[in-house]
Coordinates of C-alpha atoms in Angstrom, one line a residue:
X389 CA 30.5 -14.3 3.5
X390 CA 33.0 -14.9 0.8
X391 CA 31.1 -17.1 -1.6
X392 CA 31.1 -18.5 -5.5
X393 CA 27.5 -16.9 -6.6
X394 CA 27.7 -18.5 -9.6
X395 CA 28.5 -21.6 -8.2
X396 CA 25.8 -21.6 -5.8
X397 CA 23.0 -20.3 -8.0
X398 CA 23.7 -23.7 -10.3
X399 CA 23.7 -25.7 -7.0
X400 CA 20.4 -23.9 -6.3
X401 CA 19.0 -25.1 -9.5
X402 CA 20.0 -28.3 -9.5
X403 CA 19.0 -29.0 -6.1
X404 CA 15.6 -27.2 -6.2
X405 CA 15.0 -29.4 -9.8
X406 CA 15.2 -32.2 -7.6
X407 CA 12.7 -31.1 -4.9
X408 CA 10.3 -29.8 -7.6
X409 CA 10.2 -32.8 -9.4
X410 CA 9.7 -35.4 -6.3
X411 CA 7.2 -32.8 -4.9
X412 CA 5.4 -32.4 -8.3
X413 CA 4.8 -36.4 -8.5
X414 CA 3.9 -36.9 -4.8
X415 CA 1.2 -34.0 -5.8
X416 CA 0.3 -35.5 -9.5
X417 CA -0.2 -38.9 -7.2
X418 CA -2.3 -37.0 -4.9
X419 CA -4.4 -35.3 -7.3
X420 CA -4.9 -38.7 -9.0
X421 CA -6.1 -39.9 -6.2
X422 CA -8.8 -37.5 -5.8
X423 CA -9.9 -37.5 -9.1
X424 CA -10.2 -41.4 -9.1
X425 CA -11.9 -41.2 -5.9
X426 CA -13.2 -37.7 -4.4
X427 CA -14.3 -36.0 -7.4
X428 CA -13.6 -33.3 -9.9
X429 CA -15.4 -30.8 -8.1
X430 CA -13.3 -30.6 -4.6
X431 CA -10.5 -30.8 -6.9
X432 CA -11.3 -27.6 -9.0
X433 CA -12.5 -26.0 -5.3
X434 CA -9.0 -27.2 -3.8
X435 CA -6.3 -26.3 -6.2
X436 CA -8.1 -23.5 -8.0
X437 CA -9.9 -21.6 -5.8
X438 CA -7.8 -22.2 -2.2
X439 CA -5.2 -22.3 -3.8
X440 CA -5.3 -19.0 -6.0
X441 CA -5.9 -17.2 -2.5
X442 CA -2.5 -18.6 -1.6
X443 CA -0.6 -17.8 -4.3
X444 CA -2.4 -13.9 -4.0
X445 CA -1.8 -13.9 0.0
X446 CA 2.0 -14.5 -0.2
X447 CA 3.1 -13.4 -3.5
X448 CA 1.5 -9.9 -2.7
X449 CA 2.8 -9.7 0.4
X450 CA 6.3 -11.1 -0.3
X451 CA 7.7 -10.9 -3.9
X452 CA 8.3 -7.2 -3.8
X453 CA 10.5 -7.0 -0.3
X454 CA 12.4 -10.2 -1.3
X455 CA 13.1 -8.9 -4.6
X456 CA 14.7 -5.4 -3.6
X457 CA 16.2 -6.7 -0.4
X458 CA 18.3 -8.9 -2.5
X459 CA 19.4 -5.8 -4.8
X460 CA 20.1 -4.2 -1.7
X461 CA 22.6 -7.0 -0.3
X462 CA 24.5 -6.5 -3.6
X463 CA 24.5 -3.0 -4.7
X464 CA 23.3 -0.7 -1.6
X465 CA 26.1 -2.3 1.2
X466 CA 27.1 1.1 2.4
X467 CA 23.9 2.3 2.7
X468 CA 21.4 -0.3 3.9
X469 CA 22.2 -2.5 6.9
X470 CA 21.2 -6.0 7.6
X471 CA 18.8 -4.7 10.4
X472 CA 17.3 -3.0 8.1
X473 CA 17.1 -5.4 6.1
X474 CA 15.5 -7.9 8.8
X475 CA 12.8 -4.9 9.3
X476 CA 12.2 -5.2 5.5
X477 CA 11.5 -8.9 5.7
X478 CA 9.1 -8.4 8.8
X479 CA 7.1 -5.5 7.0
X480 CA 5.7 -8.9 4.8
X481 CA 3.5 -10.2 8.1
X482 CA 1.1 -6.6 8.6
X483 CA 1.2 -6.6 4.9
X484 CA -0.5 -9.9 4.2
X485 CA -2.8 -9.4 7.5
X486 CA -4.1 -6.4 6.1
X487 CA -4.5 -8.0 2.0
X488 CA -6.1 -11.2 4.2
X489 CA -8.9 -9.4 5.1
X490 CA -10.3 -7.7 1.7
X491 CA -9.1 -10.8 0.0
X492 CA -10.9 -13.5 2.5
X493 CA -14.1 -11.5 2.0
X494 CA -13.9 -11.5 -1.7
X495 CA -13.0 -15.5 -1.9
X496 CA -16.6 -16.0 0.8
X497 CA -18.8 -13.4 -0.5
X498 CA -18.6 -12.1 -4.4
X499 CA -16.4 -15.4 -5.8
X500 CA -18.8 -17.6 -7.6
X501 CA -20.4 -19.8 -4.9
X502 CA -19.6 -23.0 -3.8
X503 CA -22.3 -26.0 -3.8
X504 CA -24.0 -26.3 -0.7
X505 CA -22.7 -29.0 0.6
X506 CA -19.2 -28.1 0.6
X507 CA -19.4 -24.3 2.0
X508 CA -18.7 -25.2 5.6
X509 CA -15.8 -26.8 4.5
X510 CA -14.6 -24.1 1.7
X511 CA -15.3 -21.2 4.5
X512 CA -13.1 -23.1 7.3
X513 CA -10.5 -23.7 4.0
X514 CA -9.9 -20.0 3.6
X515 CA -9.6 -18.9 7.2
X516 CA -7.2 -21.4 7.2
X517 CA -4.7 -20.5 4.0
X518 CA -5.2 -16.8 5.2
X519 CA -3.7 -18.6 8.8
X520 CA -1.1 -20.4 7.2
X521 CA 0.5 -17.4 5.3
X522 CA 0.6 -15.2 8.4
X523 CA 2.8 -18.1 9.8
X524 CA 4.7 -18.5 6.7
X525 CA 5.4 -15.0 6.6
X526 CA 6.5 -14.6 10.2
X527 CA 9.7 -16.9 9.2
X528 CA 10.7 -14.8 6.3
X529 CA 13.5 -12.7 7.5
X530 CA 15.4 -16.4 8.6
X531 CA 14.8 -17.6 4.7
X532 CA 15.6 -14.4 3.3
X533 CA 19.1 -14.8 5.0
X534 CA 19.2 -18.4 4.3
X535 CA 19.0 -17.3 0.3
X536 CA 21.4 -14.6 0.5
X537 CA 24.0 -16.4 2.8
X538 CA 23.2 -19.9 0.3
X539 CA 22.1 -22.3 2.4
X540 CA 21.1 -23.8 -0.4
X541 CA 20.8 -27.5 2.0
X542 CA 18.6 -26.1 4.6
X543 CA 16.0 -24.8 1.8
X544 CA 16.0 -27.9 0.0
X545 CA 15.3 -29.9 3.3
X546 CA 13.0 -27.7 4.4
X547 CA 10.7 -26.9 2.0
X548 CA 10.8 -31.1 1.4
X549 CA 9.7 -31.8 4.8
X550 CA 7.2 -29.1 4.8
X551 CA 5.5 -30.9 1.8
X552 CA 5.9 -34.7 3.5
X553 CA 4.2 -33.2 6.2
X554 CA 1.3 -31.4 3.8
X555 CA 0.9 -34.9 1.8
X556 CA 0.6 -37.1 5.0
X557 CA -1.8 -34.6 7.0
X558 CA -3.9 -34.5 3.7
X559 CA -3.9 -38.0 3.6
X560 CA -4.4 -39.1 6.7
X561 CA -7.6 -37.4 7.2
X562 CA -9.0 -37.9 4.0
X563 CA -8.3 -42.2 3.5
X564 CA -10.3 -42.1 7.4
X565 CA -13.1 -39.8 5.6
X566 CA -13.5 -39.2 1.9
X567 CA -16.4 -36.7 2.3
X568 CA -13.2 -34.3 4.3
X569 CA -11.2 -33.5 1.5
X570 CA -11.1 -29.6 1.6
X571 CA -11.6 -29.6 5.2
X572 CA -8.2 -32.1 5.4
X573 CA -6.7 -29.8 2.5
X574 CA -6.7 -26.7 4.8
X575 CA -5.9 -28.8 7.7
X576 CA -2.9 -29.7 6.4
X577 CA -2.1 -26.7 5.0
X578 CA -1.8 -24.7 8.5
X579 CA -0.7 -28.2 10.0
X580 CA 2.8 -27.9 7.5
X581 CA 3.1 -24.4 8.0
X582 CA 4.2 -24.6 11.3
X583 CA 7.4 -26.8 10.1
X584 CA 8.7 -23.7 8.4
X585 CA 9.1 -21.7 11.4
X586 CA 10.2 -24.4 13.7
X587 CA 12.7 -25.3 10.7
X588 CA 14.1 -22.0 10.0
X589 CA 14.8 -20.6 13.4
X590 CA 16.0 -24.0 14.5
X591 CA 18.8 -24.2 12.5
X592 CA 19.9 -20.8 13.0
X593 CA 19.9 -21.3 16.5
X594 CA 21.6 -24.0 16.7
X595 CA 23.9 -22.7 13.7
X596 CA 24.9 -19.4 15.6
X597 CA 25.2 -21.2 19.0
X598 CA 27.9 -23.7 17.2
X599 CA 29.9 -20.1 15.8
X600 CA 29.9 -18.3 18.9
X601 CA 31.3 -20.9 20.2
X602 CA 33.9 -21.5 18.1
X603 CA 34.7 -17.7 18.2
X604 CA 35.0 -18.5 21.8
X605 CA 37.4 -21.1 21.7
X606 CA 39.5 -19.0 19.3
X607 CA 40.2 -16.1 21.5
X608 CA 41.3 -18.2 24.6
X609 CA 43.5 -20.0 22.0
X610 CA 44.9 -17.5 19.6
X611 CA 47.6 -20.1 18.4
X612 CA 44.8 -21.9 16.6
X613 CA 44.4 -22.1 12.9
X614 CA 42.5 -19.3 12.1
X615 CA 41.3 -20.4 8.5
X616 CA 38.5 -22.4 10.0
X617 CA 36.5 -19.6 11.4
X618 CA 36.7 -17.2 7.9
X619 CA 33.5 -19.2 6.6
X620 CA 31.7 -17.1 9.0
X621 CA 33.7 -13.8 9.1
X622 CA 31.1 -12.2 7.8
X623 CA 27.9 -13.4 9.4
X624 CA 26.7 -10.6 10.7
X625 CA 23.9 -12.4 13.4
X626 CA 25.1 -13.3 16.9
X627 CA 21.6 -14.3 18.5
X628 CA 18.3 -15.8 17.4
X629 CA 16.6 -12.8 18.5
X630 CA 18.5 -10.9 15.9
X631 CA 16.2 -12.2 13.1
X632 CA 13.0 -10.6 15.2
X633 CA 12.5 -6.7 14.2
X634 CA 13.9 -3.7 15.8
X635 CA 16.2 -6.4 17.8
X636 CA 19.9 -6.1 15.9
X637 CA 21.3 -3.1 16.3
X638 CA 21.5 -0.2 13.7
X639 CA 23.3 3.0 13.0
X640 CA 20.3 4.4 10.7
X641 CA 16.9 4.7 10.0
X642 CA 14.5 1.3 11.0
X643 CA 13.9 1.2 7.6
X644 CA 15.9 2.5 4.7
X645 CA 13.8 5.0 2.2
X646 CA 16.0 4.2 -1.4
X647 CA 14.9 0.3 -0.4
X648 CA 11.7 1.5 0.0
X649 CA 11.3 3.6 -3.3
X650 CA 12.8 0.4 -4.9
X651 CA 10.2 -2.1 -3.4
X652 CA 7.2 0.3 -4.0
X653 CA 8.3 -0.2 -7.9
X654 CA 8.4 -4.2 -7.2
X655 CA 5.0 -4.1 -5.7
X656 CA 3.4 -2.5 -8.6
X657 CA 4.8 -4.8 -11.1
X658 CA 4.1 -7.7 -8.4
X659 CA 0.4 -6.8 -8.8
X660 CA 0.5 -7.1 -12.2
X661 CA 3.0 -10.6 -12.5
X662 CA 0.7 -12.1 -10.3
X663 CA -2.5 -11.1 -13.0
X664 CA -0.4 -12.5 -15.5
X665 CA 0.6 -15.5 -13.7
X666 CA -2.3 -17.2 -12.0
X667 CA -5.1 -15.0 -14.7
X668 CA -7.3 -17.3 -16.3
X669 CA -7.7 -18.9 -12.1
X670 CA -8.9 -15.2 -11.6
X671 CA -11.1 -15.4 -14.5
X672 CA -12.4 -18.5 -13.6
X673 CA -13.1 -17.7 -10.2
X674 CA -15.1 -14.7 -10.9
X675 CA -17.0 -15.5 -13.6
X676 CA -19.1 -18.7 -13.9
X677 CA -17.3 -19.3 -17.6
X678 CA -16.3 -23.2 -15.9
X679 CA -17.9 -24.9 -13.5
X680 CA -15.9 -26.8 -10.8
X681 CA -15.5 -29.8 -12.5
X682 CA -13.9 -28.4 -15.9
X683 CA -11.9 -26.0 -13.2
X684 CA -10.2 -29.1 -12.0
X685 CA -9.3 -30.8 -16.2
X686 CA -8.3 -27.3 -16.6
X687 CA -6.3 -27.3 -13.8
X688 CA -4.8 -31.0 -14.2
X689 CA -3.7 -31.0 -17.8
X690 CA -1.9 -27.6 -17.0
X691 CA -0.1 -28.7 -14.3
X692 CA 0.9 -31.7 -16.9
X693 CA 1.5 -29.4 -18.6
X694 CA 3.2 -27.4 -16.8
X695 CA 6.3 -30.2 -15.9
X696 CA 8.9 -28.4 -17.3
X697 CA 8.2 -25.1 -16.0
X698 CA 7.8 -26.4 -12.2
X699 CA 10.7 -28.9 -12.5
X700 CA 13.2 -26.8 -14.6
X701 CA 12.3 -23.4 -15.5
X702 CA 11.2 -22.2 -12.3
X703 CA 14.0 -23.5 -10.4
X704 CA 16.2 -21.8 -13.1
X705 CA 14.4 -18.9 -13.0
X706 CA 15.3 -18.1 -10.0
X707 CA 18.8 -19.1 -9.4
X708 CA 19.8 -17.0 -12.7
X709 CA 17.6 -14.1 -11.1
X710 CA 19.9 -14.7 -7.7
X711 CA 23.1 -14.1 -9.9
X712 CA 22.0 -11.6 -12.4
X713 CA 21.0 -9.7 -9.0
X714 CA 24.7 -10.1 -7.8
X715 CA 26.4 -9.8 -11.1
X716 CA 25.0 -6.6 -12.5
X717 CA 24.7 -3.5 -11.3
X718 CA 20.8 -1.8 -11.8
X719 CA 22.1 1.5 -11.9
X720 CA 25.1 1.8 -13.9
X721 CA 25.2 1.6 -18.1
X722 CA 26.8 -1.9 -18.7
X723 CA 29.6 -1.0 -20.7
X724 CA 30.7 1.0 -17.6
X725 CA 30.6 -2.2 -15.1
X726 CA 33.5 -4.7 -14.8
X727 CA 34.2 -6.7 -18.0
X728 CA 34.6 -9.6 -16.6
X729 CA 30.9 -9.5 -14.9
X730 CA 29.9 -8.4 -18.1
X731 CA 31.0 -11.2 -20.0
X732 CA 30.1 -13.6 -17.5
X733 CA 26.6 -12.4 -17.4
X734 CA 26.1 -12.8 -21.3
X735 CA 27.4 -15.8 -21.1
X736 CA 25.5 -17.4 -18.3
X737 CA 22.4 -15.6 -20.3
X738 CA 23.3 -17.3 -23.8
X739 CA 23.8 -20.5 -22.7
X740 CA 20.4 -20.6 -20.3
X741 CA 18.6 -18.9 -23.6
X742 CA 19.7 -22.1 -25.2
X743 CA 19.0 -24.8 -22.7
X744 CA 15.2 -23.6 -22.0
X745 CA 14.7 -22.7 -25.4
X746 CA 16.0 -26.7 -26.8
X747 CA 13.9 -27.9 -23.3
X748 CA 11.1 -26.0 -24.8
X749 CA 11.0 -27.2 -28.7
X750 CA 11.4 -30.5 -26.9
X751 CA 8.0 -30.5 -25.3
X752 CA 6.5 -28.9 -28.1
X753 CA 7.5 -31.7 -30.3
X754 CA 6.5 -34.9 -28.6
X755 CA 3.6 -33.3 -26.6
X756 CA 1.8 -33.8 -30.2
X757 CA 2.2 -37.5 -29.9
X758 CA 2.1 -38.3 -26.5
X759 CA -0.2 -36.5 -24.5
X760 CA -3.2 -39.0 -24.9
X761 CA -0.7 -41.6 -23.4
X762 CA -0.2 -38.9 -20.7
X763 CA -3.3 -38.5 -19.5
X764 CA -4.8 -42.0 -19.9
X765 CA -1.7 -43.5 -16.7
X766 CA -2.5 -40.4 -15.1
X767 CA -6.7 -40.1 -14.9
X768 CA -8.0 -43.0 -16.6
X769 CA -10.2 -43.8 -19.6
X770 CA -13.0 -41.8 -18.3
X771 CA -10.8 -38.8 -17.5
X772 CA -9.8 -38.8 -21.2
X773 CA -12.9 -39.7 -22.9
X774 CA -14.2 -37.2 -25.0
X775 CA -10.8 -35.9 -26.3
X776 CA -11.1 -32.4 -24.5
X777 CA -7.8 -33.1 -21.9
X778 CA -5.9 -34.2 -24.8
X779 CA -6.1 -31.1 -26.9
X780 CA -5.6 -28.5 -24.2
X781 CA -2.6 -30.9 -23.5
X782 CA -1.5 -30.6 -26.9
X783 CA -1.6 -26.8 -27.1
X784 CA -0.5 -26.2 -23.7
X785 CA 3.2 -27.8 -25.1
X786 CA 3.3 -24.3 -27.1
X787 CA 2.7 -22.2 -24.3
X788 CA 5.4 -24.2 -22.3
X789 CA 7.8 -23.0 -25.6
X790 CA 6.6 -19.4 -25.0
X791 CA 7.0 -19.8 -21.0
X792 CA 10.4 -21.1 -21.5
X793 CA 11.6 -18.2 -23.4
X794 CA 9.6 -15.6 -21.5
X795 CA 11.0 -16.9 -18.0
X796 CA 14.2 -16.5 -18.6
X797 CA 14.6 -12.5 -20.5
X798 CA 12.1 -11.3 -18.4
X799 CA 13.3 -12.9 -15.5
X800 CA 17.2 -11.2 -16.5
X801 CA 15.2 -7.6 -17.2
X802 CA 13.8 -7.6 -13.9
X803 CA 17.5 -8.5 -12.1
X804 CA 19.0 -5.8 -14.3
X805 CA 16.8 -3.0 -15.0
X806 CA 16.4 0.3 -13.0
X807 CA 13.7 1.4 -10.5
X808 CA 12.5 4.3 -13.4
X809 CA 12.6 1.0 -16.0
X810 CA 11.0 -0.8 -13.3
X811 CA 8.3 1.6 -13.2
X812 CA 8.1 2.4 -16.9
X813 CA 7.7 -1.4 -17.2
X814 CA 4.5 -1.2 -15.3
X815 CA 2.4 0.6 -17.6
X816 CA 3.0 -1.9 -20.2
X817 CA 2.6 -5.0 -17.7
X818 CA -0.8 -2.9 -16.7
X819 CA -1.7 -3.2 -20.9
X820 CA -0.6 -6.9 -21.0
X821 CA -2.5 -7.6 -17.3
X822 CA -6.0 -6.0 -18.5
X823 CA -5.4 -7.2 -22.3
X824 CA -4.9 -10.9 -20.8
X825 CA -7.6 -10.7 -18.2
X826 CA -10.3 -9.5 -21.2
X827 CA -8.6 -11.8 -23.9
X828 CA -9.3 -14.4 -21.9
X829 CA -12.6 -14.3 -20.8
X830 CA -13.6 -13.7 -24.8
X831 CA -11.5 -17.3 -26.0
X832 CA -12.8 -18.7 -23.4
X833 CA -16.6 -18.0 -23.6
X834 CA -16.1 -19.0 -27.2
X835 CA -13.4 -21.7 -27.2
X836 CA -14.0 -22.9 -23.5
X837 CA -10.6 -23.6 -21.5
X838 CA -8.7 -23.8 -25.2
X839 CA -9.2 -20.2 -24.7
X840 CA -7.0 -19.6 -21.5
X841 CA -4.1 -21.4 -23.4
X842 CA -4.6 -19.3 -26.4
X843 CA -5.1 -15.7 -24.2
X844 CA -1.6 -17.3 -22.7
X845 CA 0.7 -17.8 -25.6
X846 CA -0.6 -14.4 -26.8
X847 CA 0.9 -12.3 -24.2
X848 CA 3.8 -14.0 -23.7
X849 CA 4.5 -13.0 -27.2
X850 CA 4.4 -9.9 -26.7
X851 CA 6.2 -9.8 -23.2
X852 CA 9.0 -11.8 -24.9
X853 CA 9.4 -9.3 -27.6
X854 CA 9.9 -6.4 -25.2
X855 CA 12.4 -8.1 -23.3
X856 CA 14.1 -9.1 -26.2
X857 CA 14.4 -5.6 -27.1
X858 CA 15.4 -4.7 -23.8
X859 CA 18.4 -6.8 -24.0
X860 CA 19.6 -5.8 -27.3
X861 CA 19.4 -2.0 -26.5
X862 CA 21.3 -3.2 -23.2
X863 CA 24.2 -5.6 -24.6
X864 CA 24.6 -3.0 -28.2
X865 CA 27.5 -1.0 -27.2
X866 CA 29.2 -4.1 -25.4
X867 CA 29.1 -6.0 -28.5
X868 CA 27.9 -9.0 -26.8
X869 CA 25.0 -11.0 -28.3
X870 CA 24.0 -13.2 -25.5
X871 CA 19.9 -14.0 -27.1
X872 CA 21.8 -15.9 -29.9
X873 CA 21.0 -18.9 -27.7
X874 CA 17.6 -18.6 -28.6
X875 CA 18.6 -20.4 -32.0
X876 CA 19.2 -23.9 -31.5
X877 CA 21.5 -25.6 -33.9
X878 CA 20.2 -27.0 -37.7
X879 CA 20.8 -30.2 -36.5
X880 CA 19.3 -30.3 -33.8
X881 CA 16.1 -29.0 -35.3
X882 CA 16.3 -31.1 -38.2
X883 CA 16.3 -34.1 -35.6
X884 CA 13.2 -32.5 -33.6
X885 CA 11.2 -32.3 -36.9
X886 CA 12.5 -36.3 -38.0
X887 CA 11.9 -37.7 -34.6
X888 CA 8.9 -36.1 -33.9
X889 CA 7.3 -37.4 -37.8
X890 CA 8.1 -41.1 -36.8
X891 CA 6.5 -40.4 -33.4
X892 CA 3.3 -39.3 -34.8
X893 CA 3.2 -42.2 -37.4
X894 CA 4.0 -44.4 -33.8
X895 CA 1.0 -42.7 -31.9
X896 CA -1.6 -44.3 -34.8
X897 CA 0.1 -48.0 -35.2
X898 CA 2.0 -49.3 -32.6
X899 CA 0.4 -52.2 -31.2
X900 CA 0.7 -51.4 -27.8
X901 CA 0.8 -48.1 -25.6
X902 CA 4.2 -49.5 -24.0
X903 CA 5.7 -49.8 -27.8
X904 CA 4.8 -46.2 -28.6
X905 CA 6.6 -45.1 -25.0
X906 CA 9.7 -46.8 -26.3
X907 CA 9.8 -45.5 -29.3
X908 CA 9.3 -42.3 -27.6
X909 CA 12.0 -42.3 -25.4
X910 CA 14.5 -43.7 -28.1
X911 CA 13.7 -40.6 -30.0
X912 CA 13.8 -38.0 -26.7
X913 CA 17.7 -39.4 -26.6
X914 CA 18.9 -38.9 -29.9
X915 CA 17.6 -35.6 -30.0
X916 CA 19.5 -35.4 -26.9
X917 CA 22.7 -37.2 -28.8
X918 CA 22.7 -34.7 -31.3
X919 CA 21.9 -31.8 -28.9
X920 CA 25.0 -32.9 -27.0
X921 CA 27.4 -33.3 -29.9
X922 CA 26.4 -29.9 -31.5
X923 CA 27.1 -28.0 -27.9
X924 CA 30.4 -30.3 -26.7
X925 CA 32.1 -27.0 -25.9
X926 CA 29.1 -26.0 -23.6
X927 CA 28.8 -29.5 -22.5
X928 CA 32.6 -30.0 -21.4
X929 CA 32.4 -26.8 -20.1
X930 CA 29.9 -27.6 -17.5
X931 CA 30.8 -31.2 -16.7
X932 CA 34.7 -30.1 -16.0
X933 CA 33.4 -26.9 -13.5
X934 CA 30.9 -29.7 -12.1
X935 CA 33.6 -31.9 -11.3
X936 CA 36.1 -29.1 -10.3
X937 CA 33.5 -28.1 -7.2
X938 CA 32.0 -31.9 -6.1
X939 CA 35.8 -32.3 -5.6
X940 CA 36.0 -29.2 -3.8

């Protein structure tokens, strides 16, 4: 399908900023809820422990297949099919039956227990996310060509439904019966699950029934205009039962062996991302460092926390790793690739280095004057009392600064870098994996959860650095420097450190809370002002392509 990939990947982002942050606050309003009312401890057990054995289940089972099949729709055309492809996608359901079952047994019988009274409940809770990822999984060949082909709609609606679905489930049960709430969580759970695969193969059916009827209608009348039937030229499914395994037909292998050598090096360094990634939860879970209830501050203030990476970062995370993926060839020296993909890479790269890195000094700034206020709308005065939620709020705005930076390099070194730097990769991401994992348990049985944020910011340093140096070595006989965007302007930073003085001298005497907001957001716009002024290329740049496609 002939497509704008740039284009789309910015619609992407946009679109899934958007859903992330109306999800995030029906989920922040949610949480609230439970801690106001249910308790800190099915909190922690909830969105901790269940949920840590989601985020294993899928990301295990899915990252690395998703990851090379979309290499492989870019660079190995003429020697992968899409029904291999589709065969790729359904290798993710045996996959996460057979990681279910060590995993399930670990999460009832060696995690550190749950209190009495809620183990019925926390047993049937994950059966139940083990269910729900099966199901999940059985509808990833559907969203894997719904990403390549950019439907970027359908995701957007779907995944939005999926969590009105979740949040009214969850609710339902639990306003009828309080003492239900991780019984209702895994309820809902497997309930919303269910939406994906009626969603996904739903539209294509009824997507592919409307072409092959229009393909119809065009051979008995040839004198039509053709130009309305190119959007689907290439589309390579002609029946629902295409998107099942072994179904389409194939001139080679069922599977394709360079697509597997290439997703064997994804799964290692999956392993090891998802250590990284959801670590001090692991940590937590195994060793009895927390208990349940500081699981669940923990878990609340970084999710606060965590705004910018779930509503922006994320989102462009993984649009930029869609076009890097299409842009760049993995196996051939840059300099050697097409100059124009080249330059449009580096310059997509620089300007994204900017954007998360001004996002980042952003939060680090006024999360020193504001995260009391944060956290006293969103838990109460009990939930801040004692000052603890404030200062992992506080230092959790420097880890956003170092998640910024590190989403986006690593995030291009992993879209550009070959299987052998792949695996070379993994030896370090083993170091950084066990280093974190032991770093963390040390802070934090001497600093308590300030220690996670700590062990954090540490080796994100250090992954930054290598990435850094990966793109260097990678862009030096170009010329290019795209990483210069990872120095904001003198202005702009002069501003930051002005605006965020005045709104520390705010946080101790303004008369009232609402008084210290304003003053707040009065500041958060003039550094914006100034940001604006001192990028107007960048900034007319993106508004004039903007406008140029919504009139398209």
């Amino acid at each position: 399908m002939e497509r704008n990939v740039l284009h789309s990947s910015l619609i992407s982002a946009v679109f899934n900023i958007i859903f992330q942050v109306l999800c995030r606050l029906l989920t922040f309003a949610i949480n609230a809820f439970i801690v106001r009312n249910v308790g800190r401890d099915v909190l922690g057990i909830m969105n901790v422990r269940l949920l840590l054995l989601e985020s294993t289940l899928l990301f295990l089972s899915r990252e690395a297949f998703t990851r090379a099949g979309l290499s492989a729709t870019t660079q190995q055309r003429d020697k992968c099919t899409w029904a291999q492809l589709i065969n790729q996608m359904w290798l993710t359901v045996p996959t996460c039956i057979v990681i279910c079952l060590p995993c399930v047994y670990i999460w009832l019988h060696m995690l550190t227990p749950v209190e009495e009274k809620f183990t019925a409940q926390y047993r049937f809770g994950c059966y139940a996310m083990a269910w729900s990822c099966v199901i999940e999984l059985c509808a990833e060949a559907p969203n894997f060509v719904s990403q390549v082909f950019c439907f970027v709609r359908l995701r957007i609606v779907l995944s939005t439904f999926h969590i009105l679905v979740r949040s009214a489930v969850f609710l339902w049960i639990v306003i009828n019966d309080k003492s239900a709430a991780i019984h209702a969580f895994a309820m809902a759970q497997l309930i919303s699950t269910i939406t994906i695969i009626i969603g996904n193969y739903g539209f294509f059916y009824i997507y592919i029934k409307r072409f092959i009827q229009k393909n119809a209608i065009k051979d008995k009348y040839s004198k039509l205009d053709s130009n309305q039937y190119d959007a689907m030229s290439d589309f390579p499914f002609r029946k629902i039962t295409d998107f099942l395994p072994g179904i389409m037909e194939n001139q080679g292998k069922f599977l394709n062996s360079e697509l597997q050598i290439l997703t064997l090096s994804f799964v290692k360094q999956g392993v090891l991302k998802q250590i990284l990634t959801e670590g001090e939860k692991y940590v937590m879970s195994i060793s009895p460092v927390l208990s349940f209830s500081e699981q669940a501050t923990y878990d609340v203030v970084n999710n606060l926390g965590s705004l910018a990476a779930r509503f922006i970062f994320r989102p462009m995370e993984d649009s930029s790793y869609f076009f890097f993926t299409q842009t760049i060839a993995r196996d051939v020296e840059l300099h050697k690739q097409p100059r124009d993909n080249v330059l449009q890479a580096a310059k997509v790269l620089q300007n994204l280095s900017l954007a998360v890195t001004s996002i980042g000094l952003l939060a680090l700034t006024f999360g020193q004057s504001y995260s009391h206020a944060v956290l006293l709308m969103y838990g109460g005065s009990d939930f801040v009392a004692g000052g603890l939620p404030e200062l992992l709020l506080k230092w959790h705005c420097l880890a956003i600064f170092f998640l910024a930076i590190n989403g986006i390099t690593e995030g291009y070194m992993f879209a550009t870098n070959t299987s052998k730097d792949i695996d070379k990769y993994n030896y370090l991401m083993a170091i950084f994996s066990i280093s974190f994992l032991i770093l963390s348990y040390i802070l934090t049985s001497w600093l308590g959860p300030l220690g996670f944020i700590f062990a954090n910011c540490i080796n994100m340093f250090f992954r930054i650095c290598y990435s850094i140096r990966y793109i260097n070595h990678q862009y030096k006989p170009t010329g290019l420097k795209p990483l210069h965007g990872l120095l904001p302007g003198k202005s702009f930073i002069i501003t930051l450190f002005l605006t965020g003085i005045f709104c520390k001298y705010s946080m101790y005497h303004s008369s009232t809370l609402f008084q210290h907001i304003l003053y707040g957001f009065l500041s958060v716009v003039i550094c914006v002002i100034v940001w604006t002024i001192e990028n107007r290329e960048l900034v007319k740049l993106g508004w004039r392509y903007g406008r140029r496609h919504i009139s398209d």
